[in-house]
Protein backbone atom coordinates (compact mmCIF):
# COMPACT_ATOMS: atom_id res chain seq x y z
CA UNK A 1 0.00 0.00 0.00
CA UNK A 2 1.42 3.32 -1.02
CA UNK A 3 1.81 6.06 1.51
CA UNK A 4 -0.26 9.10 0.77
CA UNK A 5 0.53 11.13 3.89
CA UNK A 6 3.57 12.96 2.55
CA UNK A 7 2.14 13.64 -0.90
CA UNK A 8 1.10 17.26 -1.42
CA UNK A 9 -1.63 17.88 -3.95
CA UNK A 10 -2.67 21.29 -5.21
CA UNK A 11 -6.23 21.70 -6.51
CA UNK A 12 -6.76 24.69 -8.80
CA UNK A 13 -10.49 25.06 -9.38
CA UNK A 14 -12.69 28.17 -9.27
CA UNK A 15 -15.95 26.36 -8.48
CA UNK A 16 -15.85 26.33 -4.71
CA UNK A 17 -18.14 23.31 -4.27
CA UNK A 18 -15.93 21.13 -6.42
CA UNK A 19 -12.71 22.53 -4.94
CA UNK A 20 -13.89 21.97 -1.37
CA UNK A 21 -15.10 18.48 -2.18
CA UNK A 22 -11.81 17.56 -3.88
CA UNK A 23 -9.67 18.87 -1.03
CA UNK A 24 -11.89 17.10 1.51
CA UNK A 25 -11.80 13.76 -0.31
CA UNK A 26 -8.06 13.91 -0.94
CA UNK A 27 -7.44 14.63 2.74
CA UNK A 28 -9.76 11.79 3.71
CA UNK A 29 -7.60 9.55 1.53
CA UNK A 30 -4.57 10.72 3.48
CA UNK A 31 -3.05 13.30 1.13
CA UNK A 32 -2.00 16.78 2.12
CA UNK A 33 -4.29 18.81 -0.15
CA UNK A 34 -4.57 22.54 -0.75
CA UNK A 35 -6.98 24.52 -2.88
CA UNK A 36 -6.59 27.61 -5.06
CA UNK A 37 -9.54 29.46 -6.60
CA UNK A 38 -7.79 30.91 -9.66
CA UNK A 39 -4.79 30.38 -11.88
CA UNK A 40 -2.61 33.17 -10.51
CA UNK A 41 -3.08 31.98 -6.91
CA UNK A 42 -2.53 28.42 -8.07
CA UNK A 43 0.80 29.27 -9.69
CA UNK A 44 1.94 31.15 -6.61
CA UNK A 45 1.06 28.17 -4.42
CA UNK A 46 2.77 25.85 -6.89
CA UNK A 47 6.01 27.82 -6.46
CA UNK A 48 5.70 28.07 -2.70
CA UNK A 49 4.40 24.64 -1.75
CA UNK A 50 6.05 22.56 -4.47
CA UNK A 51 3.21 20.01 -4.67
CA UNK A 52 3.89 16.53 -6.05
CA UNK A 53 0.72 16.61 -8.14
CA UNK A 54 -1.61 19.31 -9.47
CA UNK A 55 -5.31 18.89 -10.22
CA UNK A 56 -6.11 21.70 -12.59
CA UNK A 57 -9.46 22.84 -13.96
CA UNK A 58 -9.35 23.79 -17.61
CA UNK A 59 -11.96 26.55 -17.33
CA UNK A 60 -10.72 29.20 -14.93
CA UNK A 61 -11.42 32.92 -14.82
CA UNK A 62 -8.44 35.05 -15.85
CA UNK A 63 -5.54 32.79 -16.63
CA UNK A 64 -7.09 29.55 -17.89
CA UNK A 65 -6.01 26.00 -17.15
CA UNK A 66 -4.04 25.63 -20.36
CA UNK A 67 -1.96 28.74 -19.60
CA UNK A 68 -1.42 27.60 -16.01
CA UNK A 69 -0.34 24.16 -17.21
CA UNK A 70 2.17 25.68 -19.65
CA UNK A 71 3.66 27.80 -16.87
CA UNK A 72 3.92 24.81 -14.56
CA UNK A 73 5.70 22.87 -17.31
CA UNK A 74 8.04 25.78 -18.04
CA UNK A 75 8.94 26.22 -14.39
CA UNK A 76 9.26 22.57 -13.48
CA UNK A 77 12.02 22.21 -16.09
CA UNK A 78 15.80 22.16 -15.59
CA UNK A 79 15.85 18.64 -14.18
CA UNK A 80 13.68 19.65 -11.25
CA UNK A 81 11.42 16.73 -11.95
CA UNK A 82 8.11 16.44 -13.66
CA UNK A 83 5.11 17.40 -11.57
CA UNK A 84 2.13 15.43 -12.88
CA UNK A 85 -0.89 17.51 -13.85
CA UNK A 86 -4.37 16.01 -13.88
CA UNK A 87 -6.67 18.22 -15.93
CA UNK A 88 -10.38 18.58 -15.22
CA UNK A 89 -12.38 19.24 -18.35
CA UNK A 90 -15.96 20.42 -18.53
CA UNK A 91 -16.93 17.95 -21.21
CA UNK A 92 -15.45 14.75 -22.48
CA UNK A 93 -14.90 16.75 -25.67
CA UNK A 94 -11.89 15.70 -27.64
CA UNK A 95 -10.82 19.30 -28.21
CA UNK A 96 -10.62 20.07 -24.49
CA UNK A 97 -8.70 16.91 -23.91
CA UNK A 98 -6.26 17.58 -26.76
CA UNK A 99 -5.72 21.14 -25.61
CA UNK A 100 -4.90 19.87 -22.14
CA UNK A 101 -2.42 17.28 -23.40
CA UNK A 102 -0.76 19.80 -25.69
CA UNK A 103 -0.25 22.12 -22.73
CA UNK A 104 1.52 19.28 -20.92
CA UNK A 105 -1.20 17.66 -18.81
CA UNK A 106 -0.51 14.01 -17.98
CA UNK A 107 -4.09 12.85 -17.71
CA UNK A 108 -7.59 14.26 -17.59
CA UNK A 109 -10.93 13.56 -15.95
CA UNK A 110 -14.14 14.84 -17.51
CA UNK A 111 -16.78 16.52 -15.35
CA UNK A 112 -18.95 15.34 -13.80
CA UNK A 113 -16.67 12.74 -12.24
CA UNK A 114 -17.07 10.32 -9.38
CA UNK A 115 -14.81 10.67 -6.40
CA UNK A 116 -13.67 7.07 -6.72
CA UNK A 117 -12.60 7.56 -10.32
CA UNK A 118 -10.73 10.74 -9.52
CA UNK A 119 -8.85 9.19 -6.59
CA UNK A 120 -7.98 6.18 -8.74
CA UNK A 121 -6.56 8.47 -11.44
CA UNK A 122 -4.56 10.41 -8.85
CA UNK A 123 -3.15 7.20 -7.45
CA UNK A 124 -2.23 5.82 -10.84
CA UNK A 125 -0.59 9.08 -11.88
CA UNK A 126 1.48 9.17 -8.69
CA UNK A 127 2.49 5.55 -9.21
CA UNK A 128 3.35 6.10 -12.87
CA UNK A 129 5.45 9.13 -12.01
CA UNK A 130 7.42 7.24 -9.35
CA UNK A 131 6.26 9.69 -6.68
CA UNK A 132 5.12 7.07 -4.18
CA UNK A 133 8.56 5.50 -4.43
CA UNK A 134 10.29 8.86 -3.99
CA UNK A 135 8.11 9.75 -1.01
CA UNK A 136 8.78 6.49 0.78
CA UNK A 137 12.50 6.87 0.06
CA UNK A 138 12.39 10.38 1.49
CA UNK A 139 10.79 9.28 4.74
CA UNK A 140 11.93 5.68 5.20
CA UNK A 141 15.33 6.07 3.61
CA UNK A 142 17.39 3.72 1.46
CA UNK A 143 19.34 0.78 2.83
CA UNK A 144 21.98 -1.04 0.80
CA UNK A 145 25.03 -3.00 1.90
CA UNK A 146 24.93 -1.89 5.54
CA UNK A 147 24.51 1.78 4.60
CA UNK A 148 21.36 3.71 5.47
CA UNK A 149 20.66 6.99 3.69
CA UNK A 150 17.83 9.38 4.54
CA UNK A 151 17.19 11.91 1.74
CA UNK A 152 14.76 13.97 3.84
CA UNK A 153 17.46 14.67 6.44
CA UNK A 154 20.45 14.28 4.10
CA UNK A 155 21.98 11.86 6.59
CA UNK A 156 23.99 8.69 6.13
CA UNK A 157 24.61 6.01 8.71
CA UNK A 158 26.85 2.95 8.79
CA UNK A 159 26.11 0.49 11.58
CA UNK A 160 24.17 3.18 13.40
CA UNK A 161 27.01 5.73 13.29
CA UNK A 162 26.47 8.94 11.36
CA UNK A 163 28.87 9.59 8.49
CA UNK A 164 29.68 13.13 7.31
CA UNK A 165 29.93 13.38 3.53
CA UNK A 166 30.66 16.20 1.12
CA UNK A 167 27.94 17.27 -1.32
CA UNK A 168 29.51 15.28 -4.15
CA UNK A 169 30.06 12.16 -2.06
CA UNK A 170 26.46 12.28 -0.83
CA UNK A 171 24.93 12.74 -4.30
CA UNK A 172 27.10 9.98 -5.73
CA UNK A 173 26.14 7.59 -2.96
CA UNK A 174 22.42 8.41 -3.20
CA UNK A 175 22.34 7.84 -6.96
CA UNK A 176 24.09 4.49 -6.63
CA UNK A 177 21.92 3.40 -3.68
CA UNK A 178 18.77 4.11 -5.65
CA UNK A 179 19.93 1.56 -8.20
CA UNK A 180 21.94 -1.11 -6.44
CA UNK A 181 24.06 -3.22 -8.78
CA UNK A 182 23.78 -0.75 -11.66
CA UNK A 183 27.11 0.51 -12.97
CA UNK A 184 27.55 4.29 -12.99
CA UNK A 185 30.10 5.54 -15.49
CA UNK A 186 32.38 8.41 -14.54
CA UNK A 187 30.48 10.62 -17.00
CA UNK A 188 27.18 9.88 -15.30
CA UNK A 189 28.68 10.63 -11.90
CA UNK A 190 30.23 13.81 -13.30
CA UNK A 191 26.78 14.96 -14.44
CA UNK A 192 25.43 14.42 -10.94
CA UNK A 193 27.93 16.64 -9.21
CA UNK A 194 28.64 19.15 -11.95
CA UNK A 195 27.54 22.61 -10.97
CA UNK A 196 28.26 22.02 -7.32
CA UNK A 197 31.97 21.65 -7.86
CA UNK A 198 33.93 23.64 -10.35
CA UNK A 199 36.45 21.92 -12.52
CA UNK A 200 35.18 18.40 -11.95
CA UNK A 201 37.33 15.88 -13.75
CA UNK A 202 37.46 12.10 -14.02
CA UNK A 203 40.22 12.23 -11.43
CA UNK A 204 37.95 14.18 -9.08
CA UNK A 205 35.32 11.45 -9.38
CA UNK A 206 37.92 8.80 -8.61
CA UNK A 207 39.15 10.64 -5.54
CA UNK A 208 35.57 11.23 -4.48
CA UNK A 209 34.99 7.46 -4.54
CA UNK A 210 38.16 6.93 -2.54
CA UNK A 211 36.92 9.43 0.04
CA UNK A 212 33.50 7.84 0.11
CA UNK A 213 34.90 4.35 0.70
CA UNK A 214 37.12 5.57 3.50
CA UNK A 215 34.29 7.42 5.24
CA UNK A 216 31.93 4.45 4.92
CA UNK A 217 34.42 2.33 6.88
CA UNK A 218 33.42 -1.36 6.91
CA UNK A 219 30.64 -0.71 4.35
CA UNK A 220 33.08 0.99 1.98
CA UNK A 221 33.95 -2.30 0.32
CA UNK A 222 30.42 -2.40 -1.10
CA UNK A 223 31.27 0.51 -3.37
CA UNK A 224 32.83 -1.53 -6.16
CA UNK A 225 35.02 -0.52 -9.06
CA UNK A 226 33.89 -2.10 -12.30
CA UNK A 227 37.06 -2.15 -14.37
CA UNK A 228 36.85 -0.02 -17.48
CA UNK A 229 33.23 0.93 -16.77
CA UNK A 230 32.72 2.82 -13.55
CA UNK A 231 31.36 2.22 -10.09
CA UNK A 232 28.43 0.55 -8.42
CA UNK A 233 27.12 -0.31 -5.01
CA UNK A 234 26.42 -3.92 -4.14
CA UNK A 235 24.28 -5.22 -1.31
CA1 LIG B 1 -14.10 26.06 -13.74
PDB file of C-alpha atoms and ligand atoms in Angstrom:
ATOM      1  CA  UNK A   1       0.000   0.000   0.000  1.00  0.00           C
ATOM      2  CA  UNK A   2       1.417   3.325  -1.024  1.00  0.00           C
ATOM      3  CA  UNK A   3       1.806   6.065   1.510  1.00  0.00           C
ATOM      4  CA  UNK A   4      -0.263   9.096   0.774  1.00  0.00           C
ATOM      5  CA  UNK A   5       0.534  11.127   3.894  1.00  0.00           C
ATOM      6  CA  UNK A   6       3.572  12.957   2.551  1.00  0.00           C
ATOM      7  CA  UNK A   7       2.143  13.637  -0.902  1.00  0.00           C
ATOM      8  CA  UNK A   8       1.097  17.262  -1.419  1.00  0.00           C
ATOM      9  CA  UNK A   9      -1.632  17.876  -3.951  1.00  0.00           C
ATOM     10  CA  UNK A  10      -2.669  21.291  -5.208  1.00  0.00           C
ATOM     11  CA  UNK A  11      -6.227  21.695  -6.506  1.00  0.00           C
ATOM     12  CA  UNK A  12      -6.762  24.694  -8.800  1.00  0.00           C
ATOM     13  CA  UNK A  13     -10.493  25.064  -9.375  1.00  0.00           C
ATOM     14  CA  UNK A  14     -12.688  28.165  -9.273  1.00  0.00           C
ATOM     15  CA  UNK A  15     -15.952  26.365  -8.485  1.00  0.00           C
ATOM     16  CA  UNK A  16     -15.845  26.330  -4.710  1.00  0.00           C
ATOM     17  CA  UNK A  17     -18.145  23.308  -4.270  1.00  0.00           C
ATOM     18  CA  UNK A  18     -15.931  21.133  -6.424  1.00  0.00           C
ATOM     19  CA  UNK A  19     -12.714  22.530  -4.941  1.00  0.00           C
ATOM     20  CA  UNK A  20     -13.888  21.973  -1.370  1.00  0.00           C
ATOM     21  CA  UNK A  21     -15.102  18.477  -2.177  1.00  0.00           C
ATOM     22  CA  UNK A  22     -11.810  17.559  -3.876  1.00  0.00           C
ATOM     23  CA  UNK A  23      -9.672  18.869  -1.035  1.00  0.00           C
ATOM     24  CA  UNK A  24     -11.895  17.104   1.507  1.00  0.00           C
ATOM     25  CA  UNK A  25     -11.802  13.764  -0.309  1.00  0.00           C
ATOM     26  CA  UNK A  26      -8.061  13.912  -0.938  1.00  0.00           C
ATOM     27  CA  UNK A  27      -7.441  14.629   2.738  1.00  0.00           C
ATOM     28  CA  UNK A  28      -9.764  11.791   3.707  1.00  0.00           C
ATOM     29  CA  UNK A  29      -7.605   9.547   1.529  1.00  0.00           C
ATOM     30  CA  UNK A  30      -4.566  10.723   3.482  1.00  0.00           C
ATOM     31  CA  UNK A  31      -3.047  13.300   1.130  1.00  0.00           C
ATOM     32  CA  UNK A  32      -1.996  16.785   2.121  1.00  0.00           C
ATOM     33  CA  UNK A  33      -4.287  18.813  -0.151  1.00  0.00           C
ATOM     34  CA  UNK A  34      -4.567  22.539  -0.749  1.00  0.00           C
ATOM     35  CA  UNK A  35      -6.976  24.519  -2.878  1.00  0.00           C
ATOM     36  CA  UNK A  36      -6.588  27.615  -5.061  1.00  0.00           C
ATOM     37  CA  UNK A  37      -9.536  29.456  -6.602  1.00  0.00           C
ATOM     38  CA  UNK A  38      -7.795  30.910  -9.661  1.00  0.00           C
ATOM     39  CA  UNK A  39      -4.785  30.377 -11.883  1.00  0.00           C
ATOM     40  CA  UNK A  40      -2.606  33.169 -10.505  1.00  0.00           C
ATOM     41  CA  UNK A  41      -3.083  31.977  -6.908  1.00  0.00           C
ATOM     42  CA  UNK A  42      -2.533  28.416  -8.069  1.00  0.00           C
ATOM     43  CA  UNK A  43       0.796  29.268  -9.688  1.00  0.00           C
ATOM     44  CA  UNK A  44       1.939  31.148  -6.611  1.00  0.00           C
ATOM     45  CA  UNK A  45       1.057  28.170  -4.423  1.00  0.00           C
ATOM     46  CA  UNK A  46       2.770  25.846  -6.890  1.00  0.00           C
ATOM     47  CA  UNK A  47       6.010  27.819  -6.461  1.00  0.00           C
ATOM     48  CA  UNK A  48       5.698  28.070  -2.697  1.00  0.00           C
ATOM     49  CA  UNK A  49       4.401  24.641  -1.746  1.00  0.00           C
ATOM     50  CA  UNK A  50       6.053  22.557  -4.473  1.00  0.00           C
ATOM     51  CA  UNK A  51       3.210  20.013  -4.669  1.00  0.00           C
ATOM     52  CA  UNK A  52       3.894  16.532  -6.050  1.00  0.00           C
ATOM     53  CA  UNK A  53       0.720  16.615  -8.141  1.00  0.00           C
ATOM     54  CA  UNK A  54      -1.610  19.308  -9.470  1.00  0.00           C
ATOM     55  CA  UNK A  55      -5.310  18.891 -10.218  1.00  0.00           C
ATOM     56  CA  UNK A  56      -6.113  21.696 -12.594  1.00  0.00           C
ATOM     57  CA  UNK A  57      -9.461  22.841 -13.957  1.00  0.00           C
ATOM     58  CA  UNK A  58      -9.347  23.793 -17.607  1.00  0.00           C
ATOM     59  CA  UNK A  59     -11.957  26.549 -17.327  1.00  0.00           C
ATOM     60  CA  UNK A  60     -10.718  29.201 -14.926  1.00  0.00           C
ATOM     61  CA  UNK A  61     -11.425  32.922 -14.821  1.00  0.00           C
ATOM     62  CA  UNK A  62      -8.436  35.050 -15.848  1.00  0.00           C
ATOM     63  CA  UNK A  63      -5.536  32.787 -16.631  1.00  0.00           C
ATOM     64  CA  UNK A  64      -7.095  29.552 -17.885  1.00  0.00           C
ATOM     65  CA  UNK A  65      -6.014  26.005 -17.150  1.00  0.00           C
ATOM     66  CA  UNK A  66      -4.037  25.627 -20.364  1.00  0.00           C
ATOM     67  CA  UNK A  67      -1.965  28.738 -19.600  1.00  0.00           C
ATOM     68  CA  UNK A  68      -1.418  27.602 -16.009  1.00  0.00           C
ATOM     69  CA  UNK A  69      -0.337  24.163 -17.209  1.00  0.00           C
ATOM     70  CA  UNK A  70       2.167  25.684 -19.653  1.00  0.00           C
ATOM     71  CA  UNK A  71       3.662  27.797 -16.874  1.00  0.00           C
ATOM     72  CA  UNK A  72       3.923  24.806 -14.565  1.00  0.00           C
ATOM     73  CA  UNK A  73       5.697  22.874 -17.307  1.00  0.00           C
ATOM     74  CA  UNK A  74       8.040  25.780 -18.043  1.00  0.00           C
ATOM     75  CA  UNK A  75       8.940  26.215 -14.394  1.00  0.00           C
ATOM     76  CA  UNK A  76       9.256  22.569 -13.484  1.00  0.00           C
ATOM     77  CA  UNK A  77      12.020  22.209 -16.086  1.00  0.00           C
ATOM     78  CA  UNK A  78      15.797  22.161 -15.594  1.00  0.00           C
ATOM     79  CA  UNK A  79      15.845  18.643 -14.183  1.00  0.00           C
ATOM     80  CA  UNK A  80      13.682  19.651 -11.250  1.00  0.00           C
ATOM     81  CA  UNK A  81      11.418  16.733 -11.950  1.00  0.00           C
ATOM     82  CA  UNK A  82       8.113  16.437 -13.659  1.00  0.00           C
ATOM     83  CA  UNK A  83       5.112  17.403 -11.567  1.00  0.00           C
ATOM     84  CA  UNK A  84       2.133  15.432 -12.878  1.00  0.00           C
ATOM     85  CA  UNK A  85      -0.886  17.508 -13.847  1.00  0.00           C
ATOM     86  CA  UNK A  86      -4.372  16.010 -13.876  1.00  0.00           C
ATOM     87  CA  UNK A  87      -6.669  18.220 -15.926  1.00  0.00           C
ATOM     88  CA  UNK A  88     -10.378  18.584 -15.219  1.00  0.00           C
ATOM     89  CA  UNK A  89     -12.377  19.236 -18.352  1.00  0.00           C
ATOM     90  CA  UNK A  90     -15.955  20.421 -18.526  1.00  0.00           C
ATOM     91  CA  UNK A  91     -16.926  17.954 -21.210  1.00  0.00           C
ATOM     92  CA  UNK A  92     -15.450  14.754 -22.482  1.00  0.00           C
ATOM     93  CA  UNK A  93     -14.902  16.751 -25.666  1.00  0.00           C
ATOM     94  CA  UNK A  94     -11.886  15.701 -27.645  1.00  0.00           C
ATOM     95  CA  UNK A  95     -10.818  19.304 -28.215  1.00  0.00           C
ATOM     96  CA  UNK A  96     -10.617  20.075 -24.490  1.00  0.00           C
ATOM     97  CA  UNK A  97      -8.698  16.910 -23.913  1.00  0.00           C
ATOM     98  CA  UNK A  98      -6.264  17.580 -26.760  1.00  0.00           C
ATOM     99  CA  UNK A  99      -5.722  21.139 -25.610  1.00  0.00           C
ATOM    100  CA  UNK A 100      -4.896  19.873 -22.143  1.00  0.00           C
ATOM    101  CA  UNK A 101      -2.419  17.283 -23.400  1.00  0.00           C
ATOM    102  CA  UNK A 102      -0.759  19.801 -25.686  1.00  0.00           C
ATOM    103  CA  UNK A 103      -0.252  22.124 -22.733  1.00  0.00           C
ATOM    104  CA  UNK A 104       1.524  19.283 -20.923  1.00  0.00           C
ATOM    105  CA  UNK A 105      -1.197  17.663 -18.811  1.00  0.00           C
ATOM    106  CA  UNK A 106      -0.514  14.013 -17.981  1.00  0.00           C
ATOM    107  CA  UNK A 107      -4.091  12.848 -17.710  1.00  0.00           C
ATOM    108  CA  UNK A 108      -7.587  14.256 -17.587  1.00  0.00           C
ATOM    109  CA  UNK A 109     -10.934  13.560 -15.952  1.00  0.00           C
ATOM    110  CA  UNK A 110     -14.144  14.839 -17.507  1.00  0.00           C
ATOM    111  CA  UNK A 111     -16.777  16.518 -15.353  1.00  0.00           C
ATOM    112  CA  UNK A 112     -18.953  15.342 -13.802  1.00  0.00           C
ATOM    113  CA  UNK A 113     -16.670  12.743 -12.242  1.00  0.00           C
ATOM    114  CA  UNK A 114     -17.073  10.324  -9.382  1.00  0.00           C
ATOM    115  CA  UNK A 115     -14.812  10.671  -6.396  1.00  0.00           C
ATOM    116  CA  UNK A 116     -13.668   7.074  -6.720  1.00  0.00           C
ATOM    117  CA  UNK A 117     -12.604   7.559 -10.319  1.00  0.00           C
ATOM    118  CA  UNK A 118     -10.730  10.742  -9.516  1.00  0.00           C
ATOM    119  CA  UNK A 119      -8.851   9.189  -6.592  1.00  0.00           C
ATOM    120  CA  UNK A 120      -7.979   6.176  -8.743  1.00  0.00           C
ATOM    121  CA  UNK A 121      -6.563   8.473 -11.439  1.00  0.00           C
ATOM    122  CA  UNK A 122      -4.559  10.408  -8.854  1.00  0.00           C
ATOM    123  CA  UNK A 123      -3.146   7.203  -7.445  1.00  0.00           C
ATOM    124  CA  UNK A 124      -2.225   5.815 -10.836  1.00  0.00           C
ATOM    125  CA  UNK A 125      -0.590   9.076 -11.876  1.00  0.00           C
ATOM    126  CA  UNK A 126       1.478   9.168  -8.688  1.00  0.00           C
ATOM    127  CA  UNK A 127       2.492   5.551  -9.209  1.00  0.00           C
ATOM    128  CA  UNK A 128       3.352   6.095 -12.872  1.00  0.00           C
ATOM    129  CA  UNK A 129       5.449   9.126 -12.008  1.00  0.00           C
ATOM    130  CA  UNK A 130       7.418   7.240  -9.350  1.00  0.00           C
ATOM    131  CA  UNK A 131       6.258   9.693  -6.680  1.00  0.00           C
ATOM    132  CA  UNK A 132       5.119   7.070  -4.184  1.00  0.00           C
ATOM    133  CA  UNK A 133       8.558   5.498  -4.432  1.00  0.00           C
ATOM    134  CA  UNK A 134      10.294   8.858  -3.987  1.00  0.00           C
ATOM    135  CA  UNK A 135       8.110   9.749  -1.012  1.00  0.00           C
ATOM    136  CA  UNK A 136       8.785   6.487   0.783  1.00  0.00           C
ATOM    137  CA  UNK A 137      12.498   6.867   0.056  1.00  0.00           C
ATOM    138  CA  UNK A 138      12.392  10.380   1.489  1.00  0.00           C
ATOM    139  CA  UNK A 139      10.793   9.281   4.737  1.00  0.00           C
ATOM    140  CA  UNK A 140      11.929   5.679   5.197  1.00  0.00           C
ATOM    141  CA  UNK A 141      15.325   6.072   3.606  1.00  0.00           C
ATOM    142  CA  UNK A 142      17.390   3.719   1.464  1.00  0.00           C
ATOM    143  CA  UNK A 143      19.336   0.781   2.831  1.00  0.00           C
ATOM    144  CA  UNK A 144      21.980  -1.039   0.804  1.00  0.00           C
ATOM    145  CA  UNK A 145      25.034  -3.002   1.903  1.00  0.00           C
ATOM    146  CA  UNK A 146      24.934  -1.893   5.539  1.00  0.00           C
ATOM    147  CA  UNK A 147      24.513   1.777   4.604  1.00  0.00           C
ATOM    148  CA  UNK A 148      21.359   3.713   5.474  1.00  0.00           C
ATOM    149  CA  UNK A 149      20.662   6.993   3.689  1.00  0.00           C
ATOM    150  CA  UNK A 150      17.830   9.379   4.540  1.00  0.00           C
ATOM    151  CA  UNK A 151      17.186  11.911   1.745  1.00  0.00           C
ATOM    152  CA  UNK A 152      14.765  13.974   3.838  1.00  0.00           C
ATOM    153  CA  UNK A 153      17.455  14.670   6.437  1.00  0.00           C
ATOM    154  CA  UNK A 154      20.448  14.281   4.096  1.00  0.00           C
ATOM    155  CA  UNK A 155      21.977  11.857   6.586  1.00  0.00           C
ATOM    156  CA  UNK A 156      23.994   8.692   6.127  1.00  0.00           C
ATOM    157  CA  UNK A 157      24.606   6.010   8.710  1.00  0.00           C
ATOM    158  CA  UNK A 158      26.852   2.950   8.791  1.00  0.00           C
ATOM    159  CA  UNK A 159      26.108   0.487  11.579  1.00  0.00           C
ATOM    160  CA  UNK A 160      24.173   3.179  13.397  1.00  0.00           C
ATOM    161  CA  UNK A 161      27.008   5.728  13.292  1.00  0.00           C
ATOM    162  CA  UNK A 162      26.468   8.938  11.360  1.00  0.00           C
ATOM    163  CA  UNK A 163      28.865   9.595   8.493  1.00  0.00           C
ATOM    164  CA  UNK A 164      29.684  13.134   7.314  1.00  0.00           C
ATOM    165  CA  UNK A 165      29.931  13.376   3.535  1.00  0.00           C
ATOM    166  CA  UNK A 166      30.661  16.199   1.121  1.00  0.00           C
ATOM    167  CA  UNK A 167      27.938  17.271  -1.323  1.00  0.00           C
ATOM    168  CA  UNK A 168      29.512  15.283  -4.150  1.00  0.00           C
ATOM    169  CA  UNK A 169      30.058  12.162  -2.064  1.00  0.00           C
ATOM    170  CA  UNK A 170      26.458  12.279  -0.830  1.00  0.00           C
ATOM    171  CA  UNK A 171      24.935  12.743  -4.300  1.00  0.00           C
ATOM    172  CA  UNK A 172      27.101   9.975  -5.735  1.00  0.00           C
ATOM    173  CA  UNK A 173      26.138   7.589  -2.958  1.00  0.00           C
ATOM    174  CA  UNK A 174      22.423   8.412  -3.196  1.00  0.00           C
ATOM    175  CA  UNK A 175      22.341   7.844  -6.959  1.00  0.00           C
ATOM    176  CA  UNK A 176      24.087   4.490  -6.631  1.00  0.00           C
ATOM    177  CA  UNK A 177      21.921   3.403  -3.682  1.00  0.00           C
ATOM    178  CA  UNK A 178      18.765   4.115  -5.650  1.00  0.00           C
ATOM    179  CA  UNK A 179      19.928   1.556  -8.204  1.00  0.00           C
ATOM    180  CA  UNK A 180      21.942  -1.107  -6.440  1.00  0.00           C
ATOM    181  CA  UNK A 181      24.057  -3.218  -8.778  1.00  0.00           C
ATOM    182  CA  UNK A 182      23.783  -0.753 -11.661  1.00  0.00           C
ATOM    183  CA  UNK A 183      27.115   0.511 -12.975  1.00  0.00           C
ATOM    184  CA  UNK A 184      27.554   4.285 -12.985  1.00  0.00           C
ATOM    185  CA  UNK A 185      30.098   5.543 -15.493  1.00  0.00           C
ATOM    186  CA  UNK A 186      32.381   8.415 -14.541  1.00  0.00           C
ATOM    187  CA  UNK A 187      30.476  10.618 -16.998  1.00  0.00           C
ATOM    188  CA  UNK A 188      27.185   9.877 -15.300  1.00  0.00           C
ATOM    189  CA  UNK A 189      28.675  10.628 -11.896  1.00  0.00           C
ATOM    190  CA  UNK A 190      30.229  13.809 -13.304  1.00  0.00           C
ATOM    191  CA  UNK A 191      26.782  14.963 -14.437  1.00  0.00           C
ATOM    192  CA  UNK A 192      25.427  14.418 -10.944  1.00  0.00           C
ATOM    193  CA  UNK A 193      27.933  16.642  -9.211  1.00  0.00           C
ATOM    194  CA  UNK A 194      28.645  19.148 -11.948  1.00  0.00           C
ATOM    195  CA  UNK A 195      27.544  22.609 -10.969  1.00  0.00           C
ATOM    196  CA  UNK A 196      28.258  22.015  -7.322  1.00  0.00           C
ATOM    197  CA  UNK A 197      31.968  21.647  -7.858  1.00  0.00           C
ATOM    198  CA  UNK A 198      33.930  23.638 -10.354  1.00  0.00           C
ATOM    199  CA  UNK A 199      36.450  21.917 -12.520  1.00  0.00           C
ATOM    200  CA  UNK A 200      35.183  18.401 -11.951  1.00  0.00           C
ATOM    201  CA  UNK A 201      37.327  15.877 -13.753  1.00  0.00           C
ATOM    202  CA  UNK A 202      37.462  12.102 -14.018  1.00  0.00           C
ATOM    203  CA  UNK A 203      40.219  12.230 -11.434  1.00  0.00           C
ATOM    204  CA  UNK A 204      37.951  14.180  -9.079  1.00  0.00           C
ATOM    205  CA  UNK A 205      35.316  11.452  -9.379  1.00  0.00           C
ATOM    206  CA  UNK A 206      37.918   8.797  -8.612  1.00  0.00           C
ATOM    207  CA  UNK A 207      39.151  10.638  -5.544  1.00  0.00           C
ATOM    208  CA  UNK A 208      35.574  11.225  -4.475  1.00  0.00           C
ATOM    209  CA  UNK A 209      34.989   7.462  -4.543  1.00  0.00           C
ATOM    210  CA  UNK A 210      38.162   6.929  -2.543  1.00  0.00           C
ATOM    211  CA  UNK A 211      36.924   9.426   0.044  1.00  0.00           C
ATOM    212  CA  UNK A 212      33.499   7.837   0.109  1.00  0.00           C
ATOM    213  CA  UNK A 213      34.903   4.346   0.700  1.00  0.00           C
ATOM    214  CA  UNK A 214      37.123   5.575   3.503  1.00  0.00           C
ATOM    215  CA  UNK A 215      34.292   7.425   5.243  1.00  0.00           C
ATOM    216  CA  UNK A 216      31.933   4.453   4.923  1.00  0.00           C
ATOM    217  CA  UNK A 217      34.424   2.327   6.875  1.00  0.00           C
ATOM    218  CA  UNK A 218      33.424  -1.363   6.905  1.00  0.00           C
ATOM    219  CA  UNK A 219      30.636  -0.712   4.351  1.00  0.00           C
ATOM    220  CA  UNK A 220      33.079   0.990   1.984  1.00  0.00           C
ATOM    221  CA  UNK A 221      33.951  -2.304   0.323  1.00  0.00           C
ATOM    222  CA  UNK A 222      30.419  -2.405  -1.098  1.00  0.00           C
ATOM    223  CA  UNK A 223      31.272   0.506  -3.368  1.00  0.00           C
ATOM    224  CA  UNK A 224      32.825  -1.528  -6.156  1.00  0.00           C
ATOM    225  CA  UNK A 225      35.019  -0.518  -9.056  1.00  0.00           C
ATOM    226  CA  UNK A 226      33.890  -2.103 -12.301  1.00  0.00           C
ATOM    227  CA  UNK A 227      37.063  -2.150 -14.374  1.00  0.00           C
ATOM    228  CA  UNK A 228      36.849  -0.021 -17.480  1.00  0.00           C
ATOM    229  CA  UNK A 229      33.231   0.927 -16.772  1.00  0.00           C
ATOM    230  CA  UNK A 230      32.721   2.822 -13.547  1.00  0.00           C
ATOM    231  CA  UNK A 231      31.357   2.216 -10.088  1.00  0.00           C
ATOM    232  CA  UNK A 232      28.428   0.551  -8.422  1.00  0.00           C
ATOM    233  CA  UNK A 233      27.122  -0.308  -5.008  1.00  0.00           C
ATOM    234  CA  UNK A 234      26.417  -3.919  -4.143  1.00  0.00           C
ATOM    235  CA  UNK A 235      24.277  -5.223  -1.312  1.00  0.00           C
TER     236      UNK A 235
HETATM  237 CA1  LIG B   1     -14.095  26.059 -13.738  1.00  0.00          CA
END
